[in-house]
Amino acid sequence: MEYVPQTSQTSLQRRKWSTKEDVVLISAWLNTSKDAIVSTDQKAGAFWKRIVDYVNASPQLSGQVPREWSQCKQRWGRINEQVCKFVGCYEAAVREQASGQNENDVMKAAHDIFLNDLGIKFTLEHCWRELRFDQKWKSLAVPKEGPKEKRKEAAEVVAEEEGADVRPPGVKACKAAKRKRHGYDEIHSMLAVKKEIQQQKLLECLLAKDPTHLTASEITLMDKLISQMI
């Protein structure tokens, strides 16, 4: 009997992520999470469906075996957690930077802090470089006192906020802003109508008067109102 190797789900889950796949996944997550209009009221399943579609449709990954949405979600969870922790290590290294040290020295120190704190090497530097200037990662502040505990605390907070199950941010704010704009538009329309009615009444009063008794200012005003309504 011929042996048929089992591929499908198990082998797909064990397939390692390449640097190129990580970069595409990060791009997909950033674009989808910031698309507030499209992602409003979107459930987590639909959110990850959009991300996996983005990843599998990327020209950069042409010819590769498509990923499952659960794989993307799991991989993002790991990237997010470790990058959040490394952000704290990097900022601590910057604050402890000695005179004469360059960027390479700071990076080495950050990697050493990460290894010392977590007991493992940081292998996702390429992901950190993609995310480091995004607002959610660059705003992580780490006090100098008690660096190890503070880094851990700050990283956990950010990881919680950026967890894989969290729906795209900005949904409530988007709704509130939309309602506010709608209210302003209605008030603006009402005021415009009211102003037009007042101008019509004023013009009618002026036209009802004897032209010979109109003052120069009234004649000017009447001409202006007529020109606005033509």
GROMACS .gro file of C-alpha atoms in nm:
model
  230
    1MET     CA    1   0.000   0.000   0.000
    2GLU     CA    2   0.145   0.333  -0.104
    3TYR     CA    3   0.213   0.579   0.178
    4VAL     CA    4   0.051   0.919   0.135
    5PRO     CA    5   0.211   1.189   0.354
    6GLN     CA    6  -0.029   1.392   0.566
    7THR     CA    7   0.000   1.756   0.476
    8SER     CA    8  -0.309   1.978   0.521
    9GLN     CA    9  -0.358   2.153   0.854
   10THR     CA   10  -0.079   2.001   1.065
   11SER     CA   11   0.200   2.064   0.816
   12LEU     CA   12   0.066   2.411   0.737
   13GLN     CA   13   0.077   2.509   1.104
   14ARG     CA   14   0.435   2.386   1.139
   15ARG     CA   15   0.563   2.569   0.833
   16LYS     CA   16   0.804   2.840   0.945
   17TRP     CA   17   0.735   3.203   0.869
   18SER     CA   18   0.989   3.376   0.649
   19THR     CA   19   1.103   3.735   0.700
   20LYS     CA   20   0.912   3.834   0.386
   21GLU     CA   21   0.591   3.675   0.518
   22ASP     CA   22   0.630   3.856   0.851
   23VAL     CA   23   0.667   4.192   0.675
   24VAL     CA   24   0.357   4.130   0.460
   25LEU     CA   25   0.157   4.018   0.765
   26ILE     CA   26   0.255   4.334   0.956
   27SER     CA   27   0.156   4.549   0.660
   28ALA     CA   28  -0.179   4.368   0.638
   29TRP     CA   29  -0.247   4.415   1.010
   30LEU     CA   30  -0.157   4.785   1.009
   31ASN     CA   31  -0.364   4.863   0.698
   32THR     CA   32  -0.667   4.667   0.817
   33SER     CA   33  -0.664   4.789   1.178
   34LYS     CA   34  -0.639   5.154   1.068
   35ASP     CA   35  -0.915   5.127   0.810
   36ALA     CA   36  -1.175   5.260   1.055
   37ILE     CA   37  -1.452   5.314   0.799
   38VAL     CA   38  -1.438   4.965   0.650
   39SER     CA   39  -1.372   4.787   0.980
   40THR     CA   40  -1.644   4.958   1.182
   41ASP     CA   41  -1.846   4.701   1.383
   42GLN     CA   42  -1.638   4.427   1.226
   43LYS     CA   43  -1.616   4.097   1.417
   44ALA     CA   44  -1.276   3.943   1.490
   45GLY     CA   45  -1.333   3.661   1.240
   46ALA     CA   46  -1.405   3.903   0.956
   47PHE     CA   47  -1.107   4.115   1.060
   48TRP     CA   48  -0.866   3.821   1.030
   49LYS     CA   49  -1.034   3.706   0.708
   50ARG     CA   50  -0.941   4.041   0.553
   51ILE     CA   51  -0.585   4.008   0.678
   52VAL     CA   52  -0.532   3.656   0.543
   53ASP     CA   53  -0.679   3.762   0.208
   54TYR     CA   54  -0.432   4.052   0.199
   55VAL     CA   55  -0.139   3.820   0.284
   56ASN     CA   56  -0.228   3.551   0.033
   57ALA     CA   57  -0.290   3.806  -0.244
   58SER     CA   58   0.045   3.981  -0.196
   59PRO     CA   59   0.267   3.972  -0.508
   60GLN     CA   60   0.567   3.941  -0.275
   61LEU     CA   61   0.448   3.594  -0.171
   62SER     CA   62   0.353   3.475  -0.518
   63GLY     CA   63   0.396   3.098  -0.557
   64GLN     CA   64   0.396   3.025  -0.185
   65VAL     CA   65   0.145   2.800  -0.010
   66PRO     CA   66  -0.145   3.015   0.117
   67ARG     CA   67  -0.176   3.077   0.489
   68GLU     CA   68  -0.481   3.007   0.707
   69TRP     CA   69  -0.635   3.296   0.901
   70SER     CA   70  -0.565   3.113   1.228
   71GLN     CA   71  -0.196   3.094   1.137
   72CYS     CA   72  -0.185   3.468   1.071
   73LYS     CA   73  -0.358   3.538   1.401
   74GLN     CA   74  -0.119   3.315   1.595
   75ARG     CA   75   0.189   3.459   1.426
   76TRP     CA   76   0.074   3.817   1.485
   77GLY     CA   77   0.020   3.738   1.853
   78ARG     CA   78   0.382   3.626   1.886
   79ILE     CA   79   0.517   3.923   1.686
   80ASN     CA   80   0.313   4.172   1.887
   81GLU     CA   81   0.411   4.027   2.224
   82GLN     CA   82   0.784   4.009   2.157
   83VAL     CA   83   0.809   4.344   1.976
   84CYS     CA   84   0.627   4.517   2.264
   85LYS     CA   85   0.881   4.373   2.506
   86PHE     CA   86   1.176   4.463   2.285
   87VAL     CA   87   1.051   4.824   2.257
   88GLY     CA   88   1.098   4.854   2.633
   89CYS     CA   89   1.444   4.697   2.613
   90TYR     CA   90   1.548   4.931   2.332
   91GLU     CA   91   1.429   5.244   2.514
   92ALA     CA   92   1.612   5.131   2.827
   93ALA     CA   93   1.927   5.084   2.618
   94VAL     CA   94   1.888   5.434   2.471
   95ARG     CA   95   1.855   5.587   2.818
   96GLU     CA   96   2.159   5.398   2.942
   97GLN     CA   97   2.360   5.487   2.630
   98ALA     CA   98   2.710   5.598   2.719
   99SER     CA   99   2.891   5.881   2.546
  100GLY     CA  100   3.049   5.767   2.221
  101GLN     CA  101   2.817   5.470   2.168
  102ASN     CA  102   2.647   5.439   1.828
  103GLU     CA  103   2.325   5.274   1.709
  104ASN     CA  104   2.491   4.934   1.682
  105ASP     CA  105   2.598   4.956   2.046
  106VAL     CA  106   2.243   5.047   2.151
  107MET     CA  107   2.097   4.756   1.954
  108LYS     CA  108   2.342   4.513   2.111
  109ALA     CA  109   2.255   4.644   2.457
  110ALA     CA  110   1.882   4.611   2.381
  111HIS     CA  111   1.929   4.249   2.271
  112ASP     CA  112   2.130   4.178   2.587
  113ILE     CA  113   1.857   4.329   2.806
  114PHE     CA  114   1.592   4.121   2.626
  115LEU     CA  115   1.795   3.802   2.676
  116ASN     CA  116   1.859   3.885   3.040
  117ASP     CA  117   1.494   3.969   3.112
  118LEU     CA  118   1.326   3.685   2.922
  119GLY     CA  119   1.591   3.419   2.896
  120ILE     CA  120   1.556   3.392   2.518
  121LYS     CA  121   1.708   3.569   2.219
  122PHE     CA  122   1.507   3.829   2.029
  123THR     CA  123   1.478   3.696   1.673
  124LEU     CA  124   1.218   3.938   1.536
  125GLU     CA  125   1.429   4.248   1.480
  126HIS     CA  126   1.294   4.274   1.125
  127CYS     CA  127   0.942   4.300   1.270
  128TRP     CA  128   1.048   4.564   1.522
  129ARG     CA  129   1.197   4.770   1.240
  130GLU     CA  130   0.862   4.760   1.058
  131LEU     CA  131   0.663   4.861   1.367
  132ARG     CA  132   0.899   5.089   1.562
  133PHE     CA  133   0.772   5.416   1.415
  134ASP     CA  134   0.403   5.332   1.442
  135GLN     CA  135   0.231   5.534   1.715
  136LYS     CA  136   0.131   5.233   1.925
  137TRP     CA  137   0.488   5.109   1.957
  138LYS     CA  138   0.695   5.426   1.961
  139SER     CA  139   0.488   5.580   2.244
  140LEU     CA  140   0.583   5.309   2.493
  141ALA     CA  141   0.763   5.489   2.775
  142VAL     CA  142   0.993   5.307   3.018
  143PRO     CA  143   1.095   5.483   3.340
  144LYS     CA  144   1.463   5.452   3.430
  145GLU     CA  145   1.395   5.335   3.787
  146GLY     CA  146   1.347   4.961   3.817
  147PRO     CA  147   1.394   4.899   3.442
  148LYS     CA  148   1.326   4.526   3.439
  149GLU     CA  149   0.990   4.539   3.617
  150LYS     CA  150   0.882   4.858   3.442
  151ARG     CA  151   0.966   4.716   3.099
  152LYS     CA  152   0.768   4.402   3.176
  153GLU     CA  153   0.473   4.604   3.305
  154ALA     CA  154   0.465   4.842   3.009
  155ALA     CA  155   0.502   4.563   2.756
  156GLU     CA  156   0.213   4.369   2.912
  157VAL     CA  157  -0.013   4.674   2.892
  158VAL     CA  158   0.065   4.735   2.526
  159ALA     CA  159   0.039   4.363   2.444
  160GLU     CA  160  -0.305   4.358   2.604
  161GLU     CA  161  -0.419   4.658   2.405
  162GLU     CA  162  -0.277   4.514   2.083
  163GLY     CA  163  -0.388   4.153   2.143
  164ALA     CA  164  -0.487   3.939   1.846
  165ASP     CA  165  -0.852   3.925   1.957
  166VAL     CA  166  -0.889   4.301   1.985
  167ARG     CA  167  -1.103   4.450   1.711
  168PRO     CA  168  -0.967   4.742   1.508
  169PRO     CA  169  -0.943   5.064   1.709
  170GLY     CA  170  -1.139   5.378   1.633
  171VAL     CA  171  -1.485   5.223   1.588
  172LYS     CA  172  -1.664   5.426   1.859
  173ALA     CA  173  -1.469   5.739   1.779
  174CYS     CA  174  -1.556   5.702   1.411
  175LYS     CA  175  -1.928   5.670   1.492
  176ALA     CA  176  -1.921   5.970   1.729
  177ALA     CA  177  -1.742   6.187   1.474
  178LYS     CA  178  -1.990   6.085   1.205
  179ARG     CA  179  -2.288   6.175   1.426
  180LYS     CA  180  -2.125   6.506   1.518
  181ARG     CA  181  -2.063   6.596   1.154
  182HIS     CA  182  -2.420   6.502   1.068
  183GLY     CA  183  -2.550   6.727   1.348
  184TYR     CA  184  -2.336   7.018   1.229
  185ASP     CA  185  -2.462   6.972   0.873
  186GLU     CA  186  -2.825   6.981   0.990
  187ILE     CA  187  -2.770   7.296   1.198
  188HIS     CA  188  -2.589   7.461   0.906
  189SER     CA  189  -2.878   7.379   0.670
  190MET     CA  190  -3.137   7.512   0.916
  191LEU     CA  191  -2.946   7.838   0.963
  192ALA     CA  192  -2.911   7.880   0.587
  193VAL     CA  193  -3.287   7.835   0.536
  194LYS     CA  194  -3.364   8.077   0.821
  195LYS     CA  195  -3.129   8.338   0.676
  196GLU     CA  196  -3.287   8.304   0.332
  197ILE     CA  197  -3.639   8.352   0.474
  198GLN     CA  198  -3.530   8.664   0.664
  199GLN     CA  199  -3.371   8.809   0.351
  200GLN     CA  200  -3.688   8.743   0.148
  201LYS     CA  201  -3.903   8.919   0.408
  202LEU     CA  202  -3.666   9.216   0.418
  203LEU     CA  203  -3.669   9.243   0.038
  204GLU     CA  204  -4.050   9.228   0.033
  205CYS     CA  205  -4.065   9.517   0.282
  206LEU     CA  206  -3.829   9.727   0.073
  207LEU     CA  207  -4.015   9.654  -0.250
  208ALA     CA  208  -4.343   9.752  -0.083
  209LYS     CA  209  -4.212  10.100  -0.008
  210ASP     CA  210  -4.238  10.399  -0.241
  211PRO     CA  211  -3.905  10.401  -0.434
  212THR     CA  212  -3.884  10.780  -0.403
  213HIS     CA  213  -3.881  10.750  -0.024
  214LEU     CA  214  -3.599  10.493  -0.003
  215THR     CA  215  -3.267  10.603   0.144
  216ALA     CA  216  -2.938  10.538  -0.035
  217SER     CA  217  -2.850  10.258   0.209
  218GLU     CA  218  -3.192  10.091   0.157
  219ILE     CA  219  -3.150  10.105  -0.222
  220THR     CA  220  -2.803   9.948  -0.190
  221LEU     CA  221  -2.937   9.675   0.040
  222MET     CA  222  -3.229   9.604  -0.195
  223ASP     CA  223  -2.996   9.571  -0.495
  224LYS     CA  224  -2.773   9.334  -0.295
  225LEU     CA  225  -3.064   9.110  -0.189
  226ILE     CA  226  -3.198   9.094  -0.545
  227SER     CA  227  -2.856   8.997  -0.683
  228GLN     CA  228  -2.823   8.719  -0.423
  229MET     CA  229  -3.154   8.567  -0.522
  230ILE     CA  230  -3.104   8.577  -0.897
   0.00000   0.00000   0.00000
